[in-house]
CSV table of C-alpha atoms in Angstrom, one decimal:
chain,number,residue,atom,x,y,z
A,1,ALA,CA,-8.9,14.0,-19.8
A,2,GLU,CA,-11.1,11.0,-20.8
A,3,GLU,CA,-8.1,8.6,-20.6
A,4,TYR,CA,-7.1,10.1,-17.3
A,5,VAL,CA,-10.5,9.5,-15.8
A,6,SER,CA,-10.5,5.9,-17.1
A,7,ARG,CA,-7.2,5.0,-15.7
A,8,MET,CA,-7.8,6.8,-12.4
A,9,THR,CA,-11.2,4.9,-12.1
A,10,ALA,CA,-9.4,1.6,-12.8
A,11,GLY,CA,-6.9,2.4,-10.1
A,12,TRP,CA,-9.6,2.9,-7.5
A,13,LEU,CA,-11.3,-0.4,-8.7
A,14,GLY,CA,-8.1,-2.3,-8.4
A,15,GLN,CA,-7.7,-1.2,-4.8
A,16,MET,CA,-11.3,-2.4,-4.1
A,17,ALA,CA,-10.7,-5.8,-5.9
A,18,GLY,CA,-7.5,-6.5,-4.2
A,19,VAL,CA,-8.7,-5.6,-0.7
A,20,GLY,CA,-12.0,-7.4,-1.1
A,21,TRP,CA,-10.4,-10.6,-2.5
A,22,GLY,CA,-7.7,-10.8,0.2
A,23,ALA,CA,-9.7,-9.7,3.1
A,24,PRO,CA,-10.6,-13.3,4.3
A,25,THR,CA,-6.9,-14.1,4.7
A,26,GLU,CA,-5.7,-10.8,6.5
A,27,PHE,CA,-3.2,-11.7,9.2
A,28,GLN,CA,-4.3,-15.3,9.1
A,29,PHE,CA,-1.0,-16.3,7.5
A,30,ASN,CA,1.9,-14.5,9.4
A,31,GLY,CA,5.4,-15.7,8.5
A,32,ARG,CA,3.9,-18.4,6.2
A,33,MET,CA,2.5,-18.5,2.6
A,34,VAL,CA,-1.3,-18.9,2.0
A,35,PRO,CA,-1.7,-22.4,0.6
A,36,GLU,CA,-3.2,-22.3,-2.9
A,37,SER,CA,-6.2,-24.4,-1.5
A,38,GLU,CA,-7.0,-21.6,1.0
A,39,MET,CA,-6.9,-18.7,-1.5
A,40,PRO,CA,-10.4,-17.5,-1.6
A,41,ALA,CA,-12.4,-17.9,-4.8
A,42,TRP,CA,-13.4,-14.5,-6.4
A,43,LYS,CA,-17.0,-13.4,-5.8
A,44,PRO,CA,-18.3,-10.4,-7.8
A,45,GLU,CA,-19.7,-8.8,-4.6
A,46,PHE,CA,-16.1,-8.6,-3.2
A,47,ILE,CA,-15.7,-5.4,-5.3
A,48,ASN,CA,-18.0,-3.4,-3.0
A,49,GLN,CA,-15.8,-2.3,0.0
A,50,PHE,CA,-17.2,0.4,2.3
A,51,TRP,CA,-15.4,-0.1,5.6
A,52,GLN,CA,-11.7,-0.7,4.6
A,53,ASP,CA,-9.1,1.7,6.0
A,54,ASP,CA,-7.2,1.1,2.7
A,55,LEU,CA,-9.9,3.2,1.2
A,56,TYR,CA,-11.6,5.6,3.5
A,57,VAL,CA,-8.5,7.3,5.1
A,58,GLU,CA,-7.5,8.6,1.7
A,59,MET,CA,-10.7,10.4,1.4
A,60,THR,CA,-9.7,12.7,4.3
A,61,PHE,CA,-6.4,13.6,2.5
A,62,LEU,CA,-8.3,14.4,-0.7
A,63,LYS,CA,-10.8,16.5,1.2
A,64,THR,CA,-8.0,18.5,2.9
A,65,LEU,CA,-6.4,19.1,-0.6
A,66,GLU,CA,-9.8,20.1,-2.0
A,67,ASP,CA,-10.4,22.6,0.8
A,68,TYR,CA,-6.8,24.1,1.2
A,69,GLY,CA,-5.0,23.3,-2.1
A,70,TRP,CA,-1.7,21.7,-2.9
A,71,ASP,CA,0.4,23.8,-0.5
A,72,VAL,CA,-1.7,22.9,2.5
A,73,SER,CA,0.3,23.0,5.7
A,74,LEU,CA,1.4,20.0,7.7
A,75,LYS,CA,-0.5,21.5,10.6
A,76,GLN,CA,-3.7,21.6,8.8
A,77,ALA,CA,-3.3,18.1,7.5
A,78,GLY,CA,-2.9,17.1,11.2
A,79,ILE,CA,-6.0,19.0,12.3
A,80,ASP,CA,-8.2,17.4,9.7
A,81,PHE,CA,-6.9,13.9,10.5
A,82,ALA,CA,-7.4,14.5,14.2
A,83,ARG,CA,-11.1,15.4,13.5
A,84,SER,CA,-11.8,12.1,11.7
A,85,GLY,CA,-14.2,9.7,13.3
A,86,TYR,CA,-13.6,6.3,11.6
A,87,PRO,CA,-11.9,3.3,13.1
A,88,LEU,CA,-8.1,3.3,12.9
A,89,TRP,CA,-5.3,0.9,13.9
A,90,HIS,CA,-1.5,0.9,14.4
A,91,ALA,CA,0.3,4.0,13.3
A,92,ASN,CA,-2.9,5.8,12.1
A,93,SER,CA,-4.6,5.2,15.5
A,94,VAL,CA,-1.5,6.3,17.6
A,95,GLY,CA,-0.9,9.3,15.3
A,96,ARG,CA,-4.5,10.5,15.7
A,97,ASP,CA,-4.3,10.0,19.4
A,98,ASN,CA,-1.1,12.0,19.5
A,99,LEU,CA,-2.7,14.8,17.5
A,100,ARG,CA,-5.6,14.9,20.0
A,101,LYS,CA,-3.2,15.1,22.9
A,102,GLY,CA,-1.5,18.1,21.3
A,103,ILE,CA,1.6,16.2,19.9
A,104,ALA,CA,1.8,18.0,16.5
A,105,PRO,CA,3.1,16.5,13.3
A,106,PRO,CA,5.8,15.5,12.3
A,107,ASP,CA,6.2,14.4,16.1
A,108,SER,CA,2.9,12.6,15.9
A,109,GLY,CA,4.5,10.0,13.7
A,110,HIS,CA,8.1,10.1,15.1
A,111,PRO,CA,9.3,6.9,16.8
A,112,GLN,CA,9.8,8.8,20.0
A,113,PHE,CA,6.0,9.2,20.3
A,114,ASN,CA,4.7,6.5,18.0
A,115,GLN,CA,6.0,3.0,18.3
A,116,HIS,CA,4.3,2.2,14.9
A,117,ALA,CA,6.5,4.7,12.9
A,118,ASP,CA,7.5,2.1,10.2
A,119,ASP,CA,4.1,0.3,10.2
A,120,ILE,CA,2.3,-0.1,6.9
A,121,ASP,CA,-0.3,2.7,7.4
A,122,TYR,CA,0.7,5.5,5.0
A,123,GLN,CA,1.7,2.9,2.5
A,124,ILE,CA,-1.8,1.5,2.2
A,125,GLU,CA,-3.4,4.9,1.9
A,126,ALA,CA,-0.9,6.7,-0.4
A,127,ASP,CA,-2.7,5.4,-3.6
A,128,TYR,CA,-4.5,8.8,-3.9
A,129,SER,CA,-1.2,10.6,-4.2
A,130,GLY,CA,-0.3,8.9,-7.5
A,131,LEU,CA,-3.8,8.7,-8.8
A,132,ILE,CA,-4.1,12.5,-8.8
A,133,ALA,CA,-0.6,12.9,-10.3
A,134,PRO,CA,-0.3,11.1,-13.6
A,135,GLY,CA,3.3,11.1,-14.7
A,136,LEU,CA,4.2,13.5,-11.9
A,137,PRO,CA,6.3,11.6,-9.3
A,138,ASN,CA,7.3,14.7,-7.3
A,139,VAL,CA,3.7,15.2,-6.2
A,140,PRO,CA,3.4,11.8,-4.3
A,141,ILE,CA,6.8,12.6,-2.9
A,142,ALA,CA,5.7,16.0,-1.6
A,143,LEU,CA,2.3,14.7,-0.4
A,144,GLY,CA,4.1,12.1,1.6
A,145,GLU,CA,6.0,14.8,3.4
A,146,THR,CA,2.6,16.3,4.3
A,147,PHE,CA,0.2,13.5,5.0
A,148,GLY,CA,2.6,10.7,5.7
A,149,ARG,CA,4.3,12.5,8.5
A,150,VAL,CA,1.1,12.7,10.4
A,151,MET,CA,1.3,9.1,11.4
A,152,ASN,CA,4.6,7.6,10.0
A,153,TYR,CA,8.3,8.4,9.8
A,154,GLY,CA,11.3,7.0,7.9
A,155,ASP,CA,10.6,3.9,6.0
A,156,GLY,CA,6.9,4.2,6.9
A,157,ILE,CA,6.8,7.4,4.8
A,158,TYR,CA,9.1,6.0,2.0
A,159,GLY,CA,6.7,3.2,1.5
A,160,GLY,CA,3.8,5.5,0.7
A,161,GLN,CA,6.0,7.7,-1.6
A,162,PHE,CA,7.1,4.5,-3.3
A,163,VAL,CA,3.5,3.3,-3.9
A,164,GLY,CA,2.4,6.8,-4.9
A,165,GLY,CA,5.3,7.0,-7.4
A,166,MET,CA,4.3,3.6,-9.0
A,167,TYR,CA,0.8,4.8,-9.5
A,168,ALA,CA,2.0,8.1,-11.2
A,169,ALA,CA,4.2,6.0,-13.4
A,170,ALA,CA,1.4,3.4,-14.2
A,171,PHE,CA,-0.5,6.0,-16.3
A,172,PHE,CA,2.3,6.0,-18.9
A,173,GLU,CA,4.2,2.7,-18.4
A,174,ALA,CA,2.9,-0.8,-19.0
A,175,VAL,CA,5.9,-2.9,-17.9
A,176,PRO,CA,5.7,-3.8,-14.2
A,177,GLU,CA,9.5,-3.8,-13.6
A,178,ARG,CA,9.6,-0.3,-15.0
A,179,ILE,CA,6.8,0.8,-12.8
A,180,VAL,CA,8.6,-0.5,-9.8
A,181,LEU,CA,11.8,1.2,-10.7
A,182,ALA,CA,10.0,4.4,-11.2
A,183,GLY,CA,8.6,4.1,-7.7
A,184,LEU,CA,12.1,3.3,-6.4
A,185,GLU,CA,13.4,6.6,-7.8
A,186,CYS,CA,11.0,8.4,-5.3
A,187,ILE,CA,12.7,7.4,-2.1
A,188,PRO,CA,16.2,7.7,-0.7
A,189,SER,CA,18.5,5.1,-2.2
A,190,GLU,CA,20.3,4.5,1.1
A,191,SER,CA,17.1,3.6,3.0
A,192,GLN,CA,16.3,0.1,4.2
A,193,TYR,CA,13.1,0.3,2.2
A,194,ALA,CA,14.9,0.9,-1.1
A,195,ALA,CA,17.4,-1.8,-0.3
A,196,CYS,CA,14.4,-4.2,0.3
A,197,ILE,CA,12.8,-3.4,-3.0
A,198,ARG,CA,16.2,-3.8,-4.9
A,199,ASP,CA,16.6,-7.2,-3.2
A,200,VAL,CA,13.1,-8.3,-4.4
A,201,ILE,CA,14.0,-7.2,-8.0
A,202,GLY,CA,17.2,-9.1,-7.9
A,203,TRP,CA,15.6,-12.3,-6.4
A,204,TRP,CA,12.8,-12.1,-9.0
A,205,LYS,CA,15.4,-12.0,-11.8
A,206,ALA,CA,17.3,-15.0,-10.2
A,207,ASN,CA,14.0,-16.9,-9.8
A,208,PRO,CA,11.8,-15.6,-12.6
A,209,GLY,CA,9.4,-18.6,-12.6
A,210,ASP,CA,9.3,-19.3,-8.8
A,211,TRP,CA,7.8,-16.7,-6.6
A,212,GLU,CA,7.9,-19.0,-3.6
A,213,ALA,CA,11.7,-19.1,-3.8
A,214,SER,CA,11.8,-15.3,-3.6
A,215,TRP,CA,9.3,-15.3,-0.8
A,216,LYS,CA,11.6,-17.5,1.3
A,217,LEU,CA,14.6,-15.0,0.8
A,218,ILE,CA,12.3,-12.1,1.8
A,219,GLU,CA,11.2,-14.1,4.9
A,220,ALA,CA,14.7,-14.9,5.9
A,221,LYS,CA,16.0,-11.3,5.6
A,222,TYR,CA,13.1,-9.0,6.3
A,223,ASN,CA,11.1,-11.0,8.8
A,224,GLU,CA,13.5,-13.2,10.8
A,225,ASN,CA,16.2,-10.5,11.1
A,226,LEU,CA,14.8,-8.0,13.6
A,227,ASP,CA,17.3,-5.3,12.5
A,228,TYR,CA,14.9,-4.6,9.7
A,229,ARG,CA,11.9,-4.2,12.0
A,230,ARG,CA,13.1,-1.9,14.7
A,231,ALA,CA,10.6,0.9,14.2
A,232,SER,CA,7.4,-1.1,13.7
A,233,CYS,CA,5.1,-2.5,16.3
A,234,GLY,CA,5.8,-6.2,15.5
A,235,GLY,CA,9.5,-5.8,15.8
A,236,LYS,CA,9.8,-8.3,18.6
A,237,LYS,CA,7.5,-10.9,17.3
A,238,LYS,CA,8.9,-13.3,14.7
A,239,SER,CA,5.6,-14.0,13.0
A,240,PHE,CA,3.4,-10.9,12.9
A,241,ASN,CA,5.0,-8.3,10.7
A,242,ILE,CA,3.2,-5.1,9.7
A,243,ASP,CA,6.5,-3.3,8.8
A,244,ALA,CA,6.1,-1.4,5.6
A,245,LYS,CA,9.2,-2.9,4.0
A,246,ILE,CA,8.2,-6.6,4.0
A,247,ASN,CA,4.7,-5.8,3.0
A,248,GLY,CA,6.0,-3.4,0.2
A,249,ALA,CA,8.0,-6.4,-0.9
A,250,TYR,CA,4.8,-8.4,-1.3
A,251,ILE,CA,3.3,-5.7,-3.4
A,252,VAL,CA,6.3,-5.8,-5.7
A,253,MET,CA,6.1,-9.6,-5.8
A,254,GLY,CA,2.5,-9.4,-7.0
A,255,LEU,CA,3.5,-6.9,-9.8
A,256,LEU,CA,6.7,-8.7,-10.9
A,257,TYR,CA,5.4,-12.3,-10.8
A,258,GLY,CA,1.8,-11.3,-11.8
A,259,ASP,CA,2.7,-10.8,-15.5
A,260,ARG,CA,0.2,-8.1,-15.9
A,261,ASP,CA,-2.6,-10.6,-15.1
A,262,PRO,CA,-5.1,-9.3,-12.5
A,263,ASP,CA,-5.8,-12.7,-11.0
A,264,LYS,CA,-2.2,-13.7,-10.8
A,265,THR,CA,-1.1,-10.3,-9.4
A,266,ILE,CA,-3.7,-10.5,-6.6
A,267,ALA,CA,-3.0,-14.1,-5.9
A,268,VAL,CA,0.8,-13.7,-5.4
A,269,ALA,CA,0.4,-10.6,-3.3
A,270,THR,CA,-2.3,-12.3,-1.1
A,271,ARG,CA,-0.5,-15.6,-0.8
A,272,SER,CA,2.6,-13.9,0.5
A,273,GLY,CA,0.7,-13.4,3.8
A,274,GLN,CA,0.9,-10.9,6.6
A,275,ASP,CA,-1.3,-7.9,5.6
A,276,SER,CA,-2.7,-9.8,2.8
A,277,ASP,CA,-5.6,-7.6,1.8
A,278,CYS,CA,-3.7,-4.3,1.9
A,279,ASN,CA,-0.8,-5.6,-0.3
A,280,PRO,CA,-3.0,-7.0,-3.1
A,281,SER,CA,-5.0,-3.8,-2.9
A,282,SER,CA,-1.9,-1.8,-3.7
A,283,ALA,CA,-0.6,-4.1,-6.3
A,284,ALA,CA,-4.0,-4.4,-8.1
A,285,GLY,CA,-4.6,-0.7,-8.0
A,286,ILE,CA,-1.2,0.0,-9.6
A,287,LEU,CA,-1.8,-2.8,-12.3
A,288,PHE,CA,-5.4,-1.7,-13.0
A,289,THR,CA,-4.2,1.9,-13.6
A,290,ALA,CA,-1.7,0.6,-16.2
A,291,LEU,CA,-4.4,-1.5,-17.8
A,292,ASP,CA,-7.1,1.1,-18.1
A,293,MET,CA,-10.8,0.5,-17.6
A,294,LYS,CA,-11.3,-0.8,-21.1
A,295,ASN,CA,-9.0,-3.8,-20.3
A,296,ILE,CA,-10.4,-4.7,-16.8
A,297,PRO,CA,-12.2,-8.1,-16.8
A,298,ALA,CA,-15.9,-7.8,-16.4
A,299,LYS,CA,-15.9,-10.0,-13.3
A,300,PHE,CA,-14.4,-7.0,-11.4
A,301,THR,CA,-17.3,-4.7,-12.5
A,302,SER,CA,-20.4,-6.9,-12.8
A,303,ALA,CA,-21.6,-6.3,-9.2
A,304,LEU,CA,-20.2,-2.9,-8.7
A,305,ASP,CA,-22.4,-0.7,-6.5
A,306,ARG,CA,-21.9,3.0,-7.5
A,307,GLU,CA,-24.8,4.3,-5.4
A,308,THR,CA,-24.2,3.1,-1.8
């Protein structure tokens, strides 16, 4: 139990570190890498994040589970999400609007009613599902079918199940590639999302010391080819891309090229651009879970505010 609490705490801390460090670059670099000279310097106060949708949306899901248990219905998950009062964007925002109009889940996240169905939303808030399920990948899979369908569909849900599966694996696995492969087992192998992650693994193996070479391959296939962006809101814009697949690729880039180093992991995920605070948040959360609190550098805890 003590080790669980330590790793779970580290996972939340990693989310906070990643989103705080990457926040100044968010959507400032669409379709291009963040130059090394424009990567923000770490400040200890970055760890304190109180108004990030990467973090607060998950609290609603956890409260629903606390109130209604593991077998909570999709209907109840939708009711609780509809009653939330915090700011939302993209699939989350449209999904909540749909719920309030009487469009029940899973239709609230379906492409027919939600043009953001493959957006990144559930992917950035699925961390909770693995952090409460150490070594139990079927839990984040099942929770994705409950909470992910409130606002997403298809690859938009698979992204969250993939991330949740990586967190679940990170409690017992230290090697980033194995963590990624464990997450990949949580989603349909025939999906575009799974194909994207397999591509990234292959390109990493072909370019093990050159993340920028792999980034260019991701850009060519998953940003410039609109066939991979048909159910996300940026599907007709070449630069802005909030599709779960390409941003999931950047999470994996951080993990594979980060070599278990927190700074390097966050830097690669951030410098890949697009949603460049959400992606390092997920990558760092997974890595920190694997590292455990006892191995987290002090610079990430020195200014931590546990009271606000």
